[in-house]
Amino acid sequence: EQAVRIAGVQSGQYQFAMDIPSDQYQVLAQDKKVQTFITSPNYQLYLILNEGNALKDIKARQAILVGLDMEELGALGIGDSNFWHLNACLFPPGSQWYDAEAGKGLYNSKDLEKAKALLAESDYDGTPVVILDQKDNPVYQQTATALQTQLEAIGFNVDLQLLDNATVVDKRSQKDAWDIHVNSFKAPDPDPQVYGAWMGTNKWIGNWDDAYSREMDDIFARMLTTVDQKERYQIVQEWYDKFYETVPYVKVVDYDGLYIAGQTLQNYANFTTPYFWNVWLQQ
């Protein structure tokens, strides 16, 4: 539990703790017993959509995309506004794969009327949309709760299920047991091809198998075999466009990580994935 991790570092029982809530930063930064480390960006927060169940229709997924208020989800899901950042692109600013035009006019558009119109045009029949998430992860739990309210405003019937992690993993493996799953990926992915394992025909848990998923497969196939940087960047831009057209996932925000260490930990180099090379404990 988070409180136990924090108290353990403060007491010296532990030397390092990860994923500390951002709302604890101001207090911990003043605590002489601990060191604080902020990694930015650390995660990308996503809504993983199940394309094999209630959200098969592309217009229903598009309704979710254009109707959501990402700033509200960031504020309620993560908290301190210094720890989360709006970013439509699937890579952070500064990356060679960053595109400021990705998702333009769609991401965080908060167009409730357009969302309602798209939902009305879809084949969505009022079946409850199941949001399945972990009750013991505050970011996921709080985002999912805020998401329920926003989806209901668009016109979806929502069934929010916050369960223990083992049950979530079991249920999300079942095609008909869920529709939306809040999750996050590490932000500094080394290459766009990494996403090829997560989106496309029957990739990861999405149950996506239609003409659109095969178009996505083709994009990743060309991305894999193209070595010219300029040509490859154009394929990546094509991928961004297809992502926002077909909505296999919904990008919410980038958010930072807060790690803490005891004062005895020396020479720690801050990075998104902690490593402990050339560190020592000073007694």
mmCIF file of C-alpha atoms in Angstrom:
data_model
loop_
_atom_site.group_PDB
_atom_site.id
_atom_site.type_symbol
_atom_site.label_atom_id
_atom_site.label_comp_id
_atom_site.label_asym_id
_atom_site.label_seq_id
_atom_site.Cartn_x
_atom_site.Cartn_y
_atom_site.Cartn_z
ATOM 1 C CA GLU A 1 0.000 0.000 0.000
ATOM 2 C CA GLN A 2 1.159 3.505 -0.751
ATOM 3 C CA ALA A 3 1.023 4.731 2.843
ATOM 4 C CA VAL A 4 3.122 1.752 3.933
ATOM 5 C CA ARG A 5 5.726 2.401 1.223
ATOM 6 C CA ILE A 6 6.026 6.060 2.173
ATOM 7 C CA ALA A 7 6.241 5.345 5.901
ATOM 8 C CA GLY A 8 8.775 2.586 5.239
ATOM 9 C CA VAL A 9 11.129 4.945 3.428
ATOM 10 C CA GLN A 10 10.671 7.629 6.074
ATOM 11 C CA SER A 11 11.518 5.175 8.850
ATOM 12 C CA GLY A 12 14.469 3.631 7.036
ATOM 13 C CA GLN A 13 12.844 0.210 6.631
ATOM 14 C CA TYR A 14 12.976 0.649 2.847
ATOM 15 C CA GLN A 15 15.512 2.541 0.777
ATOM 16 C CA PHE A 16 13.342 3.242 -2.300
ATOM 17 C CA ALA A 17 9.657 3.400 -3.242
ATOM 18 C CA MET A 18 7.930 3.858 -6.613
ATOM 19 C CA ASP A 19 4.647 5.357 -7.834
ATOM 20 C CA ILE A 20 4.039 7.761 -4.975
ATOM 21 C CA PRO A 21 0.837 9.857 -5.352
ATOM 22 C CA SER A 22 1.581 13.296 -6.769
ATOM 23 C CA ASP A 23 -0.495 14.968 -4.051
ATOM 24 C CA GLN A 24 2.165 13.857 -1.555
ATOM 25 C CA TYR A 25 4.969 15.721 -3.314
ATOM 26 C CA GLN A 26 4.771 19.046 -1.456
ATOM 27 C CA VAL A 27 4.942 17.279 1.902
ATOM 28 C CA LEU A 28 7.685 14.836 0.940
ATOM 29 C CA ALA A 29 9.817 17.498 -0.734
ATOM 30 C CA GLN A 30 10.073 19.192 2.676
ATOM 31 C CA ASP A 31 10.852 15.956 4.532
ATOM 32 C CA LYS A 32 14.563 15.804 5.340
ATOM 33 C CA LYS A 33 14.343 12.033 5.785
ATOM 34 C CA VAL A 34 13.646 11.386 2.090
ATOM 35 C CA GLN A 35 14.877 12.269 -1.373
ATOM 36 C CA THR A 36 12.289 12.920 -4.114
ATOM 37 C CA PHE A 37 12.714 12.118 -7.804
ATOM 38 C CA ILE A 38 10.327 13.233 -10.569
ATOM 39 C CA THR A 39 10.487 11.456 -13.947
ATOM 40 C CA SER A 40 8.818 13.329 -16.796
ATOM 41 C CA PRO A 41 7.081 11.978 -18.702
ATOM 42 C CA ASN A 42 6.897 8.616 -17.016
ATOM 43 C CA TYR A 43 3.632 7.101 -18.255
ATOM 44 C CA GLN A 44 1.045 7.544 -20.965
ATOM 45 C CA LEU A 45 -2.482 7.049 -19.642
ATOM 46 C CA TYR A 46 -4.837 5.239 -22.036
ATOM 47 C CA LEU A 47 -8.321 3.858 -22.285
ATOM 48 C CA ILE A 48 -7.925 0.396 -23.809
ATOM 49 C CA LEU A 49 -11.032 -0.384 -25.863
ATOM 50 C CA ASN A 50 -12.469 -3.820 -26.577
ATOM 51 C CA GLU A 51 -13.364 -3.794 -30.284
ATOM 52 C CA GLY A 52 -14.996 -7.223 -30.037
ATOM 53 C CA ASN A 53 -17.896 -6.341 -27.773
ATOM 54 C CA ALA A 54 -20.186 -3.316 -27.242
ATOM 55 C CA LEU A 55 -17.739 -0.925 -28.920
ATOM 56 C CA LYS A 56 -17.365 -2.766 -32.234
ATOM 57 C CA ASP A 57 -18.829 0.181 -34.149
ATOM 58 C CA ILE A 58 -16.160 2.717 -35.062
ATOM 59 C CA LYS A 59 -18.597 5.601 -34.544
ATOM 60 C CA ALA A 60 -19.232 4.575 -30.957
ATOM 61 C CA ARG A 61 -15.484 4.676 -30.331
ATOM 62 C CA GLN A 62 -15.190 8.006 -32.121
ATOM 63 C CA ALA A 63 -17.969 9.354 -29.888
ATOM 64 C CA ILE A 64 -15.846 8.519 -26.845
ATOM 65 C CA LEU A 65 -12.795 10.231 -28.321
ATOM 66 C CA VAL A 66 -14.416 13.544 -29.224
ATOM 67 C CA GLY A 67 -16.635 13.755 -26.157
ATOM 68 C CA LEU A 68 -14.058 13.338 -23.403
ATOM 69 C CA ASP A 69 -12.538 16.127 -21.330
ATOM 70 C CA MET A 70 -8.927 15.014 -20.870
ATOM 71 C CA GLU A 71 -8.144 17.861 -18.486
ATOM 72 C CA GLU A 72 -10.836 16.695 -16.100
ATOM 73 C CA LEU A 73 -9.643 13.099 -16.342
ATOM 74 C CA GLY A 74 -6.074 14.196 -15.682
ATOM 75 C CA ALA A 75 -7.065 16.330 -12.706
ATOM 76 C CA LEU A 76 -9.300 13.696 -11.122
ATOM 77 C CA GLY A 77 -7.182 10.685 -12.036
ATOM 78 C CA ILE A 78 -3.711 11.998 -11.266
ATOM 79 C CA GLY A 79 -4.177 15.185 -9.278
ATOM 80 C CA ASP A 80 -1.485 17.853 -9.193
ATOM 81 C CA SER A 81 -1.526 19.610 -12.580
ATOM 82 C CA ASN A 82 2.272 19.827 -12.517
ATOM 83 C CA PHE A 83 2.386 16.044 -12.829
ATOM 84 C CA TRP A 84 0.288 15.527 -15.960
ATOM 85 C CA HIS A 85 0.418 16.996 -19.453
ATOM 86 C CA LEU A 86 -1.938 17.132 -22.418
ATOM 87 C CA ASN A 87 -0.346 15.467 -25.438
ATOM 88 C CA ALA A 88 -2.227 13.982 -28.370
ATOM 89 C CA CYS A 89 0.879 12.414 -29.893
ATOM 90 C CA LEU A 90 1.924 8.912 -28.926
ATOM 91 C CA PHE A 91 5.473 10.145 -28.328
ATOM 92 C CA PRO A 92 6.498 13.030 -26.074
ATOM 93 C CA PRO A 93 7.846 16.384 -27.255
ATOM 94 C CA GLY A 94 11.567 16.091 -27.922
ATOM 95 C CA SER A 95 11.280 12.626 -29.459
ATOM 96 C CA GLN A 96 12.224 12.258 -33.123
ATOM 97 C CA TRP A 97 8.778 10.687 -33.582
ATOM 98 C CA TYR A 98 6.829 13.569 -32.044
ATOM 99 C CA ASP A 99 4.209 15.226 -34.282
ATOM 100 C CA ALA A 100 2.431 18.323 -32.969
ATOM 101 C CA GLU A 101 -0.341 17.791 -35.543
ATOM 102 C CA ALA A 102 -1.302 14.315 -34.330
ATOM 103 C CA GLY A 103 -4.930 14.145 -33.231
ATOM 104 C CA LYS A 104 -5.546 17.799 -34.052
ATOM 105 C CA GLY A 105 -9.227 18.695 -33.752
ATOM 106 C CA LEU A 106 -10.053 15.353 -32.110
ATOM 107 C CA TYR A 107 -7.980 14.994 -28.952
ATOM 108 C CA ASN A 108 -9.505 16.810 -25.969
ATOM 109 C CA SER A 109 -12.084 18.454 -28.231
ATOM 110 C CA LYS A 110 -14.754 18.046 -25.524
ATOM 111 C CA ASP A 111 -17.453 18.268 -28.214
ATOM 112 C CA LEU A 112 -20.381 16.711 -26.405
ATOM 113 C CA GLU A 113 -22.914 17.419 -29.159
ATOM 114 C CA LYS A 114 -20.727 15.812 -31.829
ATOM 115 C CA ALA A 115 -20.183 12.842 -29.519
ATOM 116 C CA LYS A 116 -23.920 12.406 -29.035
ATOM 117 C CA ALA A 117 -24.475 12.614 -32.805
ATOM 118 C CA LEU A 118 -21.809 9.985 -33.526
ATOM 119 C CA LEU A 119 -23.268 7.679 -30.883
ATOM 120 C CA ALA A 120 -26.740 8.085 -32.411
ATOM 121 C CA GLU A 121 -25.323 7.123 -35.824
ATOM 122 C CA SER A 122 -23.643 4.017 -34.409
ATOM 123 C CA ASP A 123 -25.228 0.647 -33.755
ATOM 124 C CA TYR A 124 -24.826 1.060 -29.983
ATOM 125 C CA ASP A 125 -28.073 -0.271 -28.488
ATOM 126 C CA GLY A 126 -27.804 0.798 -24.859
ATOM 127 C CA THR A 127 -25.995 -2.320 -23.694
ATOM 128 C CA PRO A 128 -23.990 -1.446 -20.554
ATOM 129 C CA VAL A 129 -20.425 -0.516 -21.380
ATOM 130 C CA VAL A 130 -18.277 -2.253 -18.770
ATOM 131 C CA ILE A 131 -15.346 -0.269 -17.406
ATOM 132 C CA LEU A 132 -13.061 -2.867 -15.813
ATOM 133 C CA ASP A 133 -10.239 -1.701 -13.570
ATOM 134 C CA GLN A 134 -8.154 -2.205 -10.473
ATOM 135 C CA LYS A 135 -9.545 -0.822 -7.253
ATOM 136 C CA ASP A 136 -6.095 -0.764 -5.664
ATOM 137 C CA ASN A 137 -4.489 1.534 -8.262
ATOM 138 C CA PRO A 138 -5.551 5.116 -7.402
ATOM 139 C CA VAL A 139 -4.803 6.545 -10.870
ATOM 140 C CA TYR A 140 -6.824 3.854 -12.653
ATOM 141 C CA GLN A 141 -9.611 3.823 -10.069
ATOM 142 C CA GLN A 142 -10.036 7.602 -10.026
ATOM 143 C CA THR A 143 -9.806 7.902 -13.821
ATOM 144 C CA ALA A 144 -12.363 5.129 -14.304
ATOM 145 C CA THR A 145 -14.769 6.781 -11.873
ATOM 146 C CA ALA A 146 -14.477 10.152 -13.627
ATOM 147 C CA LEU A 147 -14.794 8.415 -16.999
ATOM 148 C CA GLN A 148 -18.120 6.869 -16.022
ATOM 149 C CA THR A 149 -19.660 10.316 -15.517
ATOM 150 C CA GLN A 150 -18.359 11.622 -18.837
ATOM 151 C CA LEU A 151 -19.528 8.571 -20.797
ATOM 152 C CA GLU A 152 -22.984 8.797 -19.279
ATOM 153 C CA ALA A 153 -23.158 12.445 -20.400
ATOM 154 C CA ILE A 154 -22.472 11.279 -23.981
ATOM 155 C CA GLY A 155 -25.289 8.742 -23.743
ATOM 156 C CA PHE A 156 -23.644 5.465 -22.826
ATOM 157 C CA ASN A 157 -25.057 3.139 -20.205
ATOM 158 C CA VAL A 158 -22.059 2.371 -17.985
ATOM 159 C CA ASP A 159 -21.238 -0.493 -15.617
ATOM 160 C CA LEU A 160 -18.177 0.432 -13.543
ATOM 161 C CA GLN A 161 -16.408 -2.621 -12.092
ATOM 162 C CA LEU A 162 -13.489 -1.906 -9.763
ATOM 163 C CA LEU A 163 -12.003 -5.212 -8.668
ATOM 164 C CA ASP A 164 -8.798 -6.739 -7.345
ATOM 165 C CA ASN A 165 -5.988 -7.039 -9.873
ATOM 166 C CA ALA A 166 -6.142 -10.836 -10.249
ATOM 167 C CA THR A 167 -9.852 -10.671 -11.105
ATOM 168 C CA VAL A 168 -9.276 -7.814 -13.555
ATOM 169 C CA VAL A 169 -6.574 -9.776 -15.397
ATOM 170 C CA ASP A 170 -8.850 -12.826 -15.580
ATOM 171 C CA LYS A 171 -11.924 -10.907 -16.790
ATOM 172 C CA ARG A 172 -10.124 -8.817 -19.393
ATOM 173 C CA SER A 173 -8.964 -12.053 -21.034
ATOM 174 C CA GLN A 174 -12.642 -12.786 -21.745
ATOM 175 C CA LYS A 175 -13.948 -11.195 -24.925
ATOM 176 C CA ASP A 176 -17.440 -10.438 -23.620
ATOM 177 C CA ALA A 177 -16.579 -9.449 -20.025
ATOM 178 C CA TRP A 178 -15.452 -5.836 -20.507
ATOM 179 C CA ASP A 179 -15.368 -2.859 -22.865
ATOM 180 C CA ILE A 180 -12.971 -0.253 -21.461
ATOM 181 C CA HIS A 181 -9.861 -0.758 -19.361
ATOM 182 C CA VAL A 182 -7.806 2.126 -17.981
ATOM 183 C CA ASN A 183 -4.106 1.359 -18.211
ATOM 184 C CA SER A 184 -0.770 3.052 -18.798
ATOM 185 C CA PHE A 185 2.360 2.443 -20.827
ATOM 186 C CA LYS A 186 5.847 3.724 -20.183
ATOM 187 C CA ALA A 187 6.287 7.003 -22.049
ATOM 188 C CA PRO A 188 9.836 6.671 -23.438
ATOM 189 C CA ASP A 189 9.212 3.872 -25.948
ATOM 190 C CA PRO A 190 12.324 3.328 -28.064
ATOM 191 C CA ASP A 191 10.535 3.054 -31.398
ATOM 192 C CA PRO A 192 6.997 3.254 -32.865
ATOM 193 C CA GLN A 193 7.222 -0.405 -33.870
ATOM 194 C CA VAL A 194 6.807 -1.300 -30.182
ATOM 195 C CA TYR A 195 3.137 -0.367 -30.508
ATOM 196 C CA GLY A 196 2.731 -3.073 -33.140
ATOM 197 C CA ALA A 197 2.377 -5.599 -30.320
ATOM 198 C CA TRP A 198 -0.550 -3.656 -28.855
ATOM 199 C CA MET A 199 -2.730 -2.541 -31.747
ATOM 200 C CA GLY A 200 -3.813 -4.293 -34.914
ATOM 201 C CA THR A 201 -5.639 -7.525 -35.647
ATOM 202 C CA ASN A 202 -6.188 -9.450 -32.393
ATOM 203 C CA LYS A 203 -3.282 -7.752 -30.620
ATOM 204 C CA TRP A 204 -2.963 -7.827 -26.842
ATOM 205 C CA ILE A 205 -6.513 -7.714 -25.358
ATOM 206 C CA GLY A 206 -8.385 -5.564 -27.894
ATOM 207 C CA ASN A 207 -10.200 -8.316 -29.873
ATOM 208 C CA TRP A 208 -9.855 -6.089 -32.948
ATOM 209 C CA ASP A 209 -10.495 -7.969 -36.182
ATOM 210 C CA ASP A 210 -11.978 -6.011 -39.076
ATOM 211 C CA ALA A 211 -10.925 -4.081 -42.185
ATOM 212 C CA TYR A 212 -9.594 -1.239 -40.044
ATOM 213 C CA SER A 213 -7.361 -3.527 -37.977
ATOM 214 C CA ARG A 214 -5.883 -4.995 -41.135
ATOM 215 C CA GLU A 215 -5.118 -1.474 -42.374
ATOM 216 C CA MET A 216 -3.271 -0.937 -39.105
ATOM 217 C CA ASP A 217 -1.394 -4.222 -39.619
ATOM 218 C CA ASP A 218 -0.244 -2.970 -43.018
ATOM 219 C CA ILE A 219 1.062 0.287 -41.543
ATOM 220 C CA PHE A 220 3.173 -1.578 -39.003
ATOM 221 C CA ALA A 221 4.430 -4.010 -41.656
ATOM 222 C CA ARG A 222 5.700 -1.097 -43.754
ATOM 223 C CA MET A 223 7.092 0.645 -40.683
ATOM 224 C CA LEU A 224 9.107 -2.490 -39.842
ATOM 225 C CA THR A 225 10.828 -2.731 -43.232
ATOM 226 C CA THR A 226 11.428 0.953 -44.000
ATOM 227 C CA VAL A 227 14.861 2.215 -42.963
ATOM 228 C CA ASP A 228 14.927 5.717 -44.467
ATOM 229 C CA GLN A 229 14.161 8.122 -41.595
ATOM 230 C CA LYS A 230 12.100 10.569 -43.655
ATOM 231 C CA GLU A 231 10.006 7.840 -45.259
ATOM 232 C CA ARG A 232 9.545 6.111 -41.927
ATOM 233 C CA TYR A 233 8.424 9.320 -40.235
ATOM 234 C CA GLN A 234 5.737 9.689 -42.912
ATOM 235 C CA ILE A 235 4.532 6.149 -42.135
ATOM 236 C CA VAL A 236 4.456 7.036 -38.424
ATOM 237 C CA GLN A 237 2.322 10.083 -39.241
ATOM 238 C CA GLU A 238 0.015 7.785 -41.220
ATOM 239 C CA TRP A 239 -0.206 5.605 -38.110
ATOM 240 C CA TYR A 240 -1.175 8.595 -35.964
ATOM 241 C CA ASP A 241 -3.943 9.458 -38.427
ATOM 242 C CA LYS A 242 -5.216 5.869 -38.470
ATOM 243 C CA PHE A 243 -5.085 5.736 -34.666
ATOM 244 C CA TYR A 244 -7.327 8.781 -34.382
ATOM 245 C CA GLU A 245 -9.630 7.584 -37.147
ATOM 246 C CA THR A 246 -10.214 4.068 -35.823
ATOM 247 C CA VAL A 247 -9.740 4.654 -32.051
ATOM 248 C CA PRO A 248 -8.351 1.305 -30.862
ATOM 249 C CA TYR A 249 -7.279 3.148 -27.704
ATOM 250 C CA VAL A 250 -7.963 6.638 -26.393
ATOM 251 C CA LYS A 251 -4.917 8.617 -25.275
ATOM 252 C CA VAL A 252 -5.701 10.569 -22.093
ATOM 253 C CA VAL A 253 -2.548 12.346 -20.862
ATOM 254 C CA ASP A 254 1.144 11.907 -20.222
ATOM 255 C CA TYR A 255 1.960 11.861 -16.538
ATOM 256 C CA ASP A 256 5.050 12.004 -14.398
ATOM 257 C CA GLY A 257 6.348 9.564 -11.831
ATOM 258 C CA LEU A 258 7.234 10.396 -8.261
ATOM 259 C CA TYR A 259 9.797 8.145 -6.583
ATOM 260 C CA ILE A 260 11.275 8.566 -3.134
ATOM 261 C CA ALA A 261 14.416 7.258 -1.461
ATOM 262 C CA GLY A 262 15.912 7.365 1.987
ATOM 263 C CA GLN A 263 18.787 9.721 2.595
ATOM 264 C CA THR A 264 21.208 6.782 2.854
ATOM 265 C CA LEU A 265 20.791 5.909 -0.857
ATOM 266 C CA GLN A 266 23.701 7.480 -2.727
ATOM 267 C CA ASN A 267 24.417 8.123 -6.438
ATOM 268 C CA TYR A 268 20.957 7.110 -7.723
ATOM 269 C CA ALA A 269 20.430 8.249 -11.341
ATOM 270 C CA ASN A 270 16.791 9.115 -11.965
ATOM 271 C CA PHE A 271 15.075 7.352 -14.866
ATOM 272 C CA THR A 272 11.589 6.121 -15.685
ATOM 273 C CA THR A 273 12.534 2.529 -14.923
ATOM 274 C CA PRO A 274 14.675 2.570 -11.769
ATOM 275 C CA TYR A 275 18.048 0.883 -11.942
ATOM 276 C CA PHE A 276 20.580 0.631 -9.176
ATOM 277 C CA TRP A 277 23.948 0.477 -10.838
ATOM 278 C CA ASN A 278 26.801 2.071 -8.896
ATOM 279 C CA VAL A 279 24.647 2.993 -5.925
ATOM 280 C CA TRP A 280 25.438 2.430 -2.285
ATOM 281 C CA LEU A 281 24.005 2.988 1.181
ATOM 282 C CA GLN A 282 25.759 5.497 3.355
ATOM 283 C CA GLN A 283 25.446 4.534 6.997
#
